[in-house]
Structures are given as structure tokens and as C-alpha cells.
Coordinates of C-alpha atoms and ligand atoms in Angstrom, one line a residue:
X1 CA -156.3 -64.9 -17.7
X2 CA -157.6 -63.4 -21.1
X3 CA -159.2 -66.1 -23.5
X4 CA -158.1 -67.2 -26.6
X5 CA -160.9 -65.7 -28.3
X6 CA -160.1 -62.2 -26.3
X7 CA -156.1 -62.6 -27.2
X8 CA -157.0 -63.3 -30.9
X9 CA -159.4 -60.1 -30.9
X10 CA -156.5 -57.4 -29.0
X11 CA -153.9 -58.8 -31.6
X12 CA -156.2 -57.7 -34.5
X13 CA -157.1 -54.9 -32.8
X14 CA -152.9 -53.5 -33.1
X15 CA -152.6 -54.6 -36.3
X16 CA -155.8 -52.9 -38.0
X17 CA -153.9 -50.0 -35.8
X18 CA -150.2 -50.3 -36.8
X19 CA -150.0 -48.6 -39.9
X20 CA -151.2 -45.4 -37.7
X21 CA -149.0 -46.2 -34.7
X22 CA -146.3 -46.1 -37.1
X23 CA -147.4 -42.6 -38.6
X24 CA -148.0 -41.2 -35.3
X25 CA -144.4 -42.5 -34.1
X26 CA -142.9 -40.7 -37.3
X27 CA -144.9 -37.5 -36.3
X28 CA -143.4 -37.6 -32.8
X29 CA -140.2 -38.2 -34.1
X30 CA -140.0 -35.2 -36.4
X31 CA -141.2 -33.3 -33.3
X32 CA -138.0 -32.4 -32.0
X33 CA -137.7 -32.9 -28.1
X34 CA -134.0 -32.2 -26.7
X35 CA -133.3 -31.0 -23.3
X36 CA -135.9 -28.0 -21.9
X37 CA -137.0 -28.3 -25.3
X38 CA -139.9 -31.1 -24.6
X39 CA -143.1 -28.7 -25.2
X40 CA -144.3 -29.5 -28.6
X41 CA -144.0 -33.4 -28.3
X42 CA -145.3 -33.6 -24.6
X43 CA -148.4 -31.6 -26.5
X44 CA -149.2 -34.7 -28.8
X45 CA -148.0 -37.2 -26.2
X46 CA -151.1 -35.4 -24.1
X47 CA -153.4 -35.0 -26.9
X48 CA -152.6 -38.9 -28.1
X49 CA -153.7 -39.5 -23.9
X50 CA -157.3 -37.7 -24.0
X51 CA -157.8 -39.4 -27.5
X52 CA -157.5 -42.8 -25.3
X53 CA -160.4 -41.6 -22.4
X54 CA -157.3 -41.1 -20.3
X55 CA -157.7 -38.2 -17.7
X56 CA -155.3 -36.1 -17.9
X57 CA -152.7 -34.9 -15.6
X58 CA -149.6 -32.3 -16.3
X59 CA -147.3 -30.9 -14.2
X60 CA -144.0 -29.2 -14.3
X61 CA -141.1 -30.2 -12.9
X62 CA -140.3 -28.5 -9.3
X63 CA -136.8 -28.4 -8.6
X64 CA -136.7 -28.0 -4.8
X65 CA -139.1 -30.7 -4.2
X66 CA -136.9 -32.9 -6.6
X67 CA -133.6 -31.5 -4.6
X68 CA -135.7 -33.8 -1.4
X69 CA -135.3 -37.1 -3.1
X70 CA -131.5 -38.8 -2.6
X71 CA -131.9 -40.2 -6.1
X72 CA -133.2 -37.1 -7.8
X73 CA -129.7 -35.8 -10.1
X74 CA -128.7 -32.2 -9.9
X75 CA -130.6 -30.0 -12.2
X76 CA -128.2 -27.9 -14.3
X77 CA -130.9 -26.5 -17.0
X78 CA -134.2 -24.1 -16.3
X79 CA -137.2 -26.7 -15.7
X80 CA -139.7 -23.8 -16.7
X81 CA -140.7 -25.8 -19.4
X82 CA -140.4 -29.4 -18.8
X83 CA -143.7 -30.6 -17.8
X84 CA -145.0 -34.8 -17.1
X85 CA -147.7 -35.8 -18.4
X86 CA -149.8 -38.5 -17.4
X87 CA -152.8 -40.5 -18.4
X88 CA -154.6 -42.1 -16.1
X89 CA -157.6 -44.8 -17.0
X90 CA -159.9 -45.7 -13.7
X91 CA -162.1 -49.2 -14.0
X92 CA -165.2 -49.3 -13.2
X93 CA -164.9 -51.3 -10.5
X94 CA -161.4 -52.7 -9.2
X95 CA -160.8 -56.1 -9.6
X96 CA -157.3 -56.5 -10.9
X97 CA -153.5 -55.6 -10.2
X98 CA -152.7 -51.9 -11.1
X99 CA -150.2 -50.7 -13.9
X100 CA -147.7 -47.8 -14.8
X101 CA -146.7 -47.7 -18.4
X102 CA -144.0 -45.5 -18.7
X103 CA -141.7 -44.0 -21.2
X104 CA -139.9 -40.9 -21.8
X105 CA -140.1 -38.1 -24.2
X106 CA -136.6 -36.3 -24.3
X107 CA -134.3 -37.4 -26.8
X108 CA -130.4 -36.9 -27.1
X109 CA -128.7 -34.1 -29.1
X110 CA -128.0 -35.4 -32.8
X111 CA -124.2 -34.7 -33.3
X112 CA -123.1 -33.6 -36.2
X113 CA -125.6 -33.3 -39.0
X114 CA -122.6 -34.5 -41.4
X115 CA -122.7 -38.2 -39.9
X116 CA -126.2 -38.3 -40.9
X117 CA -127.9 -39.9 -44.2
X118 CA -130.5 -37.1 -43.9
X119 CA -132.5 -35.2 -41.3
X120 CA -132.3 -36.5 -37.6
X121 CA -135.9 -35.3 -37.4
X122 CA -136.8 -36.2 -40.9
X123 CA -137.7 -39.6 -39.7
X124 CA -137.9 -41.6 -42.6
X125 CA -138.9 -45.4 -43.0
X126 CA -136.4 -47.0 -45.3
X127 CA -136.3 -51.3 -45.6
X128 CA -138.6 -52.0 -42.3
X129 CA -136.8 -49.5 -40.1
X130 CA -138.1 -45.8 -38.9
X131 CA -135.0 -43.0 -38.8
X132 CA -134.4 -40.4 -36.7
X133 CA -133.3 -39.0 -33.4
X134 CA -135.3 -40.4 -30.5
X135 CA -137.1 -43.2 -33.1
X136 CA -135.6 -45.9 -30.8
X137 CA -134.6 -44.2 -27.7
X138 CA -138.0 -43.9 -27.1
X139 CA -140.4 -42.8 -28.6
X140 CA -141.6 -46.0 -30.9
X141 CA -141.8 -47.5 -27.4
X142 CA -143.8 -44.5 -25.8
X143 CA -146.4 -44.5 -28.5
X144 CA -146.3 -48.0 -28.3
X145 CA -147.9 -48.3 -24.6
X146 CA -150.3 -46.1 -26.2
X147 CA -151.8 -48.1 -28.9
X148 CA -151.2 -51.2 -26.7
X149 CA -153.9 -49.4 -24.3
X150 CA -156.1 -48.4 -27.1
X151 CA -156.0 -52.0 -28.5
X152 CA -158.3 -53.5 -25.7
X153 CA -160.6 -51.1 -26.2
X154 CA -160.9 -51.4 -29.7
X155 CA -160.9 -55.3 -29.1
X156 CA -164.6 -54.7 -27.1
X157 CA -162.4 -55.1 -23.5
X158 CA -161.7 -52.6 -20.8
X159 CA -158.9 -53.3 -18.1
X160 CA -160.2 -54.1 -14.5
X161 CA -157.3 -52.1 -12.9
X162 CA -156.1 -48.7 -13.0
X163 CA -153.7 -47.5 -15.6
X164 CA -151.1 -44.7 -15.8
X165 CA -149.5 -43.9 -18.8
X166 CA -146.6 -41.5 -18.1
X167 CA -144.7 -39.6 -21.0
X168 CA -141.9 -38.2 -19.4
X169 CA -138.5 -35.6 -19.3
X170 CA -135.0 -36.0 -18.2
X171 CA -134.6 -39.4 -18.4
X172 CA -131.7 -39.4 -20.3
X173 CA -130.0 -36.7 -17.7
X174 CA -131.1 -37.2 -14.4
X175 CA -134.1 -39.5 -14.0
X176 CA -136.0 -37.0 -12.7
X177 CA -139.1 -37.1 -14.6
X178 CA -140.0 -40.7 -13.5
X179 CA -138.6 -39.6 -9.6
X180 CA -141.6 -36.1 -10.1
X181 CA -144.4 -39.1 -10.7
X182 CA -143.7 -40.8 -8.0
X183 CA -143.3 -38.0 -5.6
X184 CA -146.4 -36.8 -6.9
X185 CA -148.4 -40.3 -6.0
X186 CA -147.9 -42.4 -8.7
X187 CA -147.8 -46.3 -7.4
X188 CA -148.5 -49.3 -8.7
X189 CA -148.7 -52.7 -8.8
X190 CA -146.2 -53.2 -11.4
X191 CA -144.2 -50.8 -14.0
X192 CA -143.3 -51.7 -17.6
X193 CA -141.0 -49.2 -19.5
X194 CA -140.8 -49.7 -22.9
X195 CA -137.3 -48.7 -23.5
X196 CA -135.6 -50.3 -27.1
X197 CA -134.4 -54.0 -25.4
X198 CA -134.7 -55.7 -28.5
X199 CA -137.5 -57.5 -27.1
X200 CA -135.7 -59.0 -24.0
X201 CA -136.3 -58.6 -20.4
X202 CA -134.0 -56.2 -18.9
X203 CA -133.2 -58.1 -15.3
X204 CA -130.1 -55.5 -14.2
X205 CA -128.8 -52.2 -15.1
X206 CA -125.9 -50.4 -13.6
X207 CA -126.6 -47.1 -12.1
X208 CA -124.8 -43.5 -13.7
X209 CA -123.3 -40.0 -11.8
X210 CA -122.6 -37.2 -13.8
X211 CA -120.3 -34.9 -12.9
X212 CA -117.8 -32.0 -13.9
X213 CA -114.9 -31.2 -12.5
X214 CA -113.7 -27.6 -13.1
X215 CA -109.4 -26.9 -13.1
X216 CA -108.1 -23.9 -12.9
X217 CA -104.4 -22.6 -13.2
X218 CA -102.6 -19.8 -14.4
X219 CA -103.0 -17.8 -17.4
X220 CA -99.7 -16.2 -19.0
X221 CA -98.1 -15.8 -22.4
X222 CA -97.4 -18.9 -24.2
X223 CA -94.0 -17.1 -24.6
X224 CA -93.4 -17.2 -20.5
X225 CA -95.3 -20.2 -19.6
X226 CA -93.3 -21.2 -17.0
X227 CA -94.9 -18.1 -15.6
X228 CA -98.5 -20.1 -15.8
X229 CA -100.4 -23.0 -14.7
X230 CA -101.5 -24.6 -18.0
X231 CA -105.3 -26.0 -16.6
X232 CA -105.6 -28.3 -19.9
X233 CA -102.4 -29.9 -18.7
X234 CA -103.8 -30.3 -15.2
X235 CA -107.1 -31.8 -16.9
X236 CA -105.2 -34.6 -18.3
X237 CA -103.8 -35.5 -15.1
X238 CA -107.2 -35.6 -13.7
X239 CA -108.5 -37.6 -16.6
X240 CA -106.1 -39.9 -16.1
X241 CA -106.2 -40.3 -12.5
X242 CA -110.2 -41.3 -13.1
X243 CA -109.1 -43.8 -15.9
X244 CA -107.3 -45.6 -13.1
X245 CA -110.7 -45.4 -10.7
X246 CA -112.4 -46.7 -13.7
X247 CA -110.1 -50.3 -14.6
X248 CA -110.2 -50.5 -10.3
X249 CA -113.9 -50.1 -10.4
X250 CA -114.1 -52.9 -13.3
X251 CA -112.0 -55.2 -11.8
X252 CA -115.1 -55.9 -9.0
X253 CA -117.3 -56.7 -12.4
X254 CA -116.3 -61.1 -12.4
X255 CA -118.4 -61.0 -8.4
X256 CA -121.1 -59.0 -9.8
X257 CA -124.3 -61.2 -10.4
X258 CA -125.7 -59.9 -13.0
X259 CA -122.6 -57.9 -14.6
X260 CA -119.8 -60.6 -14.1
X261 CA -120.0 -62.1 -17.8
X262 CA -119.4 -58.4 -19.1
X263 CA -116.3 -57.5 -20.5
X264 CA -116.1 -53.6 -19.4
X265 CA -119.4 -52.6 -18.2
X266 CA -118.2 -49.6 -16.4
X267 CA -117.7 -47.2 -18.8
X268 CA -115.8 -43.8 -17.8
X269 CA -116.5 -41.3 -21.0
X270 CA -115.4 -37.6 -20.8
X271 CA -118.2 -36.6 -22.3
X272 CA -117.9 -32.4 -22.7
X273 CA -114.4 -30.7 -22.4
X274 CA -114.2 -26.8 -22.8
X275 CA -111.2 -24.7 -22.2
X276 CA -108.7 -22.1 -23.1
X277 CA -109.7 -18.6 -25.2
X278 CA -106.6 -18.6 -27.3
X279 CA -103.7 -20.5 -29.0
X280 CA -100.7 -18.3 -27.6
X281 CA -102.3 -17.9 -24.2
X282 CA -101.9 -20.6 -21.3
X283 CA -105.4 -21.5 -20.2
X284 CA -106.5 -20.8 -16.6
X285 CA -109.6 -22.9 -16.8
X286 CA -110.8 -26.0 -17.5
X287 CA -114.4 -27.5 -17.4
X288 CA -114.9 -31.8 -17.7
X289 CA -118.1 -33.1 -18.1
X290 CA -117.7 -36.8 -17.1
X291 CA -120.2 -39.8 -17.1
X292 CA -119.3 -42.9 -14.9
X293 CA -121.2 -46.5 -14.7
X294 CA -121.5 -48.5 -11.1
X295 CA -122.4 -52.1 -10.3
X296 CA -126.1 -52.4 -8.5
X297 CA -123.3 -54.1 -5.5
X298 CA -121.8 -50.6 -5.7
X299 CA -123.8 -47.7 -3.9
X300 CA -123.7 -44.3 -5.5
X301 CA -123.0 -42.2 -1.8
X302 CA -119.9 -44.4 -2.0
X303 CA -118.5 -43.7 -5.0
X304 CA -119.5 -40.1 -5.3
X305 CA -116.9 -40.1 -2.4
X306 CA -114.2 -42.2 -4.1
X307 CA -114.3 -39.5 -6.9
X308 CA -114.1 -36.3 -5.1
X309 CA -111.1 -38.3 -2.8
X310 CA -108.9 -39.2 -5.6
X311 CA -108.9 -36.1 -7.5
X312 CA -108.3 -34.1 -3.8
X313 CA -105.4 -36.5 -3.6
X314 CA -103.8 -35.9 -6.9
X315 CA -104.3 -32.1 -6.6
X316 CA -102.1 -32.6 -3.2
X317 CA -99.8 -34.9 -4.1
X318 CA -98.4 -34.2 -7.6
X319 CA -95.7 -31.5 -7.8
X320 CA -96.4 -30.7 -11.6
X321 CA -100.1 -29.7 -10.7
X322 CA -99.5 -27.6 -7.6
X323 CA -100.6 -23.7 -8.2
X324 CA -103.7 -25.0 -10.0
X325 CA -107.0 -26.2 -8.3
X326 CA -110.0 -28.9 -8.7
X327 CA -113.6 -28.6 -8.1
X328 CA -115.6 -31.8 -8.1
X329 CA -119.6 -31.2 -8.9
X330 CA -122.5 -32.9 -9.5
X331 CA -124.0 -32.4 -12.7
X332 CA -127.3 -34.5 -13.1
X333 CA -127.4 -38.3 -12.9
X334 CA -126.7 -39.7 -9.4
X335 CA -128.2 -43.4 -9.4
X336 CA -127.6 -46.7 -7.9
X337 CA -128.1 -49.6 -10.0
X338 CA -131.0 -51.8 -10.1
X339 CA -132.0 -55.4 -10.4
X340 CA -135.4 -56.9 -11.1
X341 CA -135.4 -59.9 -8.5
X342 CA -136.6 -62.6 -10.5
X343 CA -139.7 -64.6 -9.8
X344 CA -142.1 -61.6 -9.4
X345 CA -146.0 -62.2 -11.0
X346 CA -145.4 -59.2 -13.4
X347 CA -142.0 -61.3 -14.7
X348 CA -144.2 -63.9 -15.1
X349 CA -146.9 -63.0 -16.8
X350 CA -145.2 -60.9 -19.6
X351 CA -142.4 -63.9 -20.2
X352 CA -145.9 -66.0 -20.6
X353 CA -147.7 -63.0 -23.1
X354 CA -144.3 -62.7 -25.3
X355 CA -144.1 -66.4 -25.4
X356 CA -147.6 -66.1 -27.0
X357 CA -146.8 -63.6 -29.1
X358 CA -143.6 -64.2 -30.8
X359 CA -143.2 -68.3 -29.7
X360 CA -139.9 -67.6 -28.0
X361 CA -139.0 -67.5 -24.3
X362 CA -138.5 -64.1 -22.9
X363 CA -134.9 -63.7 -22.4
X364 CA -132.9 -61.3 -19.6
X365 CA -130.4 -59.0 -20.1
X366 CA -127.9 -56.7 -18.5
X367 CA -127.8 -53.4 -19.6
X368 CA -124.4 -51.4 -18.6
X369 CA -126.8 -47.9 -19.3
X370 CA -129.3 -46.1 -17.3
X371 CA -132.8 -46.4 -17.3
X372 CA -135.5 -45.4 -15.4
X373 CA -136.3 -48.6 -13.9
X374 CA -134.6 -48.0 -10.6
X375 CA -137.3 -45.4 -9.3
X376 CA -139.8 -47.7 -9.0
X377 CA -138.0 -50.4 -8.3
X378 CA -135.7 -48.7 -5.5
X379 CA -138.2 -45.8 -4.1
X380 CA -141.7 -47.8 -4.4
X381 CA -140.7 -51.4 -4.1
X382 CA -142.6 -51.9 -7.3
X383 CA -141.2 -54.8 -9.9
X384 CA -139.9 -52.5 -12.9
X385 CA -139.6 -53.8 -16.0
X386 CA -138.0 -52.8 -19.1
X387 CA -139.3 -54.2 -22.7
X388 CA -139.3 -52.8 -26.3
X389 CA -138.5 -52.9 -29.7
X390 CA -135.4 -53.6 -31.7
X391 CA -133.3 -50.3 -32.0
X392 CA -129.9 -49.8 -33.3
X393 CA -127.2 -46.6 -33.1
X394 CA -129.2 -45.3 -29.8
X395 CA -127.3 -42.1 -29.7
X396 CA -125.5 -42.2 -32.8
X397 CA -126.2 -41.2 -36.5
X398 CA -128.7 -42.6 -38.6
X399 CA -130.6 -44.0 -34.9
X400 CA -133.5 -46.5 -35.9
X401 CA -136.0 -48.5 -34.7
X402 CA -137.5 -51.9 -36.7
X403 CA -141.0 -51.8 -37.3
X404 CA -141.9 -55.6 -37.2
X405 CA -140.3 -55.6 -33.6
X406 CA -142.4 -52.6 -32.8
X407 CA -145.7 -54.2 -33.5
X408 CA -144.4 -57.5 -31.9
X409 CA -143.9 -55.6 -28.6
X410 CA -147.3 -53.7 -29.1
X411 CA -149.2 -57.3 -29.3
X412 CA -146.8 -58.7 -26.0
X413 CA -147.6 -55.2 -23.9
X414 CA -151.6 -54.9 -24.8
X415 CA -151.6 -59.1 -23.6
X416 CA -149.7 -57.8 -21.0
X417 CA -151.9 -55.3 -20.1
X418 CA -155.0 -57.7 -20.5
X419 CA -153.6 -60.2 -18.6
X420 CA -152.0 -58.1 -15.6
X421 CA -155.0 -55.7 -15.5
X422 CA -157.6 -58.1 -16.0
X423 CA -160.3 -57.5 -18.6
X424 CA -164.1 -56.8 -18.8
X425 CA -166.5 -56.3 -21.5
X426 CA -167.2 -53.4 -22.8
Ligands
LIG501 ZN1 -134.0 -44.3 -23.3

């Protein structure tokens, strides 16, 4: 347990900070960071890492060793430049409980530029709130575990326990990133991901498959189509079959623990559709990208197989669709769900720390979305925890993220730290 005096001295220590955190999160949001495109913000992530007396570590991500991991998502995109970084700070001599900070760097595509008030990467502060692809979703929360680190030191402290902070890829496609730190060691005694929870706990999340299912008919003149196999016509048959997997799917949500007070947590969204070449042509292909949720009761081997059965069993059954084909893939995400079993010590020191901080009890949520809890918390037995700021429109237009709630969950994760880590003198 920190002191009072040593609480009141890290708090200070983020807010003579925060007016650079924020800059530095603005910087990283204007640093564009989609998909394969990760290069230039992983740079500052690993310069912002040194800066902290972190040793550095950087690797890229290695396809075939990920391909050896059963919750590693298919990789559909080059990894030549998609690189983890991590920062690791090593006591001087070990006394306390060991940490991961983690949070990732990639960011979503923007949509259209139309729906936006300006810029996505203009990233703008505008009434207490930062703008901009990736603000929220997660990069105040990245930079945030950094500045929570650098707090101690600036407070006159040093933890007693080894620290990781990882910065990394594809967590918004596969999970892989987090899945490449721990196959390349990375353990600890408890992970805290600072993912946009508006300050609550996240105690469950559901897991995710992507997948694509390619149809392909007939081509022919739009004049003869009789003579064709129209595969957009075939698509909606397959759509709709997977519509019915989704309500049957969501009508196990009332027994789900942690789920059962959702209304419709399993979502089925066709995400990507591309087809046809021409107006007056039938089209002879047919490409769904599909994203589906699952309970933490269901398991992902499971219904990967109730997917790729139903649509073989439409294809054979229904007249209309005979003459055309189906081919089920997976296309990155392929997780199970996770829950945070209540009651660990990591739970219970960070509801204690944001009691301190913000003089409410730490509340738990749900979340019917990925995140990158589950790799640690299924593959290393670690508790995984999932805490940030206050974002709104994650994945939308005009995405933000609230400062105040930013340097409220600095304050909670640098106590956290403190009081996880354990603190010396420095
Ligand atoms: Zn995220």
C-alpha cells in the first residue's frame, strides 16, 4: 500500500503532466495508423517508451508462428510491416506483483470523409473532448499507461515489480498482436488494458469470427438470365439463412451470466459485400465479409462449425440456389469470449485506486465487442482487465474521447500501478 503522502505526490505528478499527455495523444492521433499501415505511430509509441527508461523491444509479426496458436485469427493482409513494441521497466530488486499495460495502436478505417465535421486525423479538441480516428479506440488510453508510468517517477517513486508496456497491431482484426507478446514470453501477474470503458470495469466480453463466404453462379446476359445463376441472388439467400443462426444464437442470451440482461448482444453485421462487373450482366461471383458475436458459454470450434453447416445445408437443399456454390472462410477474428472471474487481487486493488480517485465504486460491465482481454485471460491464466476513458462514436464519424475522463483514468492506473507494483524511493 502506497501512502497518502505518496498518492497525493503521483496525482500531482499527472496533472503537472496532462496538458502534455493530451498533446502527445493529439500527435498520435494525427499519425494515421490503419491496417499494415502502423509504422509511423508504432515509431513514437517506441520513442514515447525509451523517453520512460523502458528497454526496448520490437518485433514483427510472424505469421506461421501465429498460424500455431488456436486463438490467433487468420491473417489476410502482408504483416511485413506490422511490428509490437514493447517497453519493459526491471526493479531493482523484486518485491512486488508484476504488470502488463497494454493497448493497441491500429485504428479503424474512417468512412466517408462526408460524415465528418473535419479531418479524422485532424484531431481537434473542441468543449473537453479530443476528435479523430483512433482518439478513443485507443490511443488516449495507450498514451495514457504511458504517463501513468512516468508519473511515479516523476512523483520521486519507482515500482518494485516488472512492467511491460505493450503498444500493439491487429487488435481490432484478429487479436493477434496481444497473442505475438505472449508467444514471445510476455507474462504477468496481472494485465490492464486501457480500452475506452467509460471508466468501468469490463467483467465479460463476448468473443468475434470473421469470415467471408464467397458465391458463385452463372454469368449470362441480363437479356437470357434464365440462362445464369445470378450469385447476388444466392448471397441473399445466404444472408438470410445466417440471420436465422443469428436470432437462434440470441435466444441462449437470458442463461448467459454475464450477457442475460442484454437485449441483442449477438450481433451478425455483413460487414463488406462486393460483386457483379456490370448492370446488364448476371453476376457469377459474390464475396460477404461477415462479423458474428458469441456468448463466453458458447466456444468458437463450435460455432465456426454451425456456420459452415448451415450454409452447406442451404446450398443442398434450396432448388432456386442449385447450379451456384458456397465457400465458407475464415477471415481474421476467431475468439471465444472471456470473463474476468470476480474476486481476483488485481479487481481489488484498482476498484480500491478508482474509488480514491474519482469517489465512486468501480462498476462492471458487459461489453457485446472484442477486446484483447481474452489472451491473457484464456492462454496465460492471467486476470485481464479492461479500464479507460470516456469515448463516444468508436467507429463512427466525429469519434472522441473526454479529456477530464482521461486524466481521471491516468490518476486510477498510475495508483494502480503504485499499488499493484509496489513502490520504492527513488
Ligand atoms: Zn479498441
Amino acid at each position: 500500500m502506497t501512502t497518502a503522502e505518496q498518492r497525493q505526490a503521483i496525482l500531482d505528478a499527472v496533472d503537472a503532466a496532462f496538458e502534455r499527455q493530451v498533446e502527445f495523444t493529439a500527435d498520435l492521433v494525427a499519425t494515421p495508423s490503419l491496417r499494415g499501415q502502423e509504422g509511423a505511430a508504432q515509431e513514437i509509441m517506441a520513442a514515447a517508451f525509451q523517453d520512460a527508461g523502458l528497454a526496448l523491444d520490437r518485433w514483427t509479426l510472424d505469421p506461421e508462428e501465429l498460424a500455431t496458436h488456436e486463438g490467433a485469427g487468420a491473417v489476410a493482409v502482408p504483416y511485413e510491416d506490422t511490428e509490437v513494441v514493447v517497453g519493459t521497466y526491471e526493479p531493482r530488486r523484486e518485491s512486488g506483483r508484476s504488470l502488463i499495460l497494454n493497448g493497441h495502436i491500429d485504428v479503424v478505417p474512417t468512412g466517408a470523409d462526408r460524415l465528418w465535421s473535419r479531418s479524422p486525423w485532424d484531431s481537434a479538441i473542441h468543449d473537453g473532448w479530443l476528435y479523430g480516428r483512433g482518439a478513443a479506440d485507443m490511443k488516449a488510453g495507450l498514451v495514457a499507461n504511458v504517463f501513468a508510468f512516468t508519473a511515479l517517477r516523476a512523483a520521486g517513486l519507482a515500482p518494485t515489480a516488472r512492467v511491460h508496456l505493450q503498444s500493439v497491431p491487429e487488435e481490432e482484426s484478429t487479436g493477434n498482436g496481444t497473442l505475438s507478446a505472449l508467444q514471445r514470453g510476455y507474462r504477468a501477474d496481472a494485465v490492464l488494458i486501457s480500452e475506452p470503458s467509460s471508466g468501468s470495469l469490463v467483467r465479460a466480453h463476448v468473443g468475434v469470427i470473421w469470415f467471408k463466404v464467397t458465391v458463385l453462379g452463372r454469368a449470362a446476359h441480363a437479356s437470357e438470365m434464365s440462362n445464369g445463376m445470378n450469385a447476388i441472388d444466392a448471397a441473399y439467400a445466404v444472408i438470410g439463412e445466417l440471420r436465422k443462426m443469428e436470432e437462434e444464437w440470441n435466444l441462449q442470451v437470458p442463461d448467459s451470466e454475464h450477457f442475460g440482461d442484454q437485449e441483442h448482444p449477438l450481433n451478425l453485421n455483413v460487414g463488406t459485400l462486393h460483386a457483379g462487373d456490370w448492370p446488364s450482366s448476371v453476376p457469377d461471383s459474390c464475396e460477404i465479409g461477415f462479423r458474428v458475436a458469441l456468448l463466453p458459454e458458447m466456444d468458437v470450434e463450435a460455432c465456426w462449425r454451425d456456420i459452415v453447416d448451415r450454409v452447406e445445408r442451404l446450398m443442398a437443399r434450396e432448388p432456386a440456389l442449385e447450379g451456384t456454390t458456397a465457400q465458407v472462410e475464415k477471415l481474421g477474428f476467431f475468439s471465444n469470449g472471456y470473463v474476468l472471474e470476480p474476486g481476483s487481487d488485481a479487481e481489488g486493488v484498482l476498484t480500491d485506486v478508482h474509488d480514491y480517485v474519482n469517489g465512486t465504486a468501480l462498476d462492471a460491465i458487459a461489453l457485446p465487442g472484442y477486446v484483447d482481454s481474452r489472451c491473457y485471460g484464456l492462454y496465460a491464466g492471467v486476470p485481464a482487465l479492461v479500464y479507460g476513458p470516456l469515448g463516444e462514436r468508436l467507429h463512427g464519424a466525429d469519434e472522441r474521447v473526454n479529456i477530464e475522463s482521461i486524466r481521471q483514468v491516468t490518476k486510477t492506473l498510475a495508483l494502480f500501478i503504485a499499488d499493484w507494483c509496489g513502490v520504492e524511493s527513488v
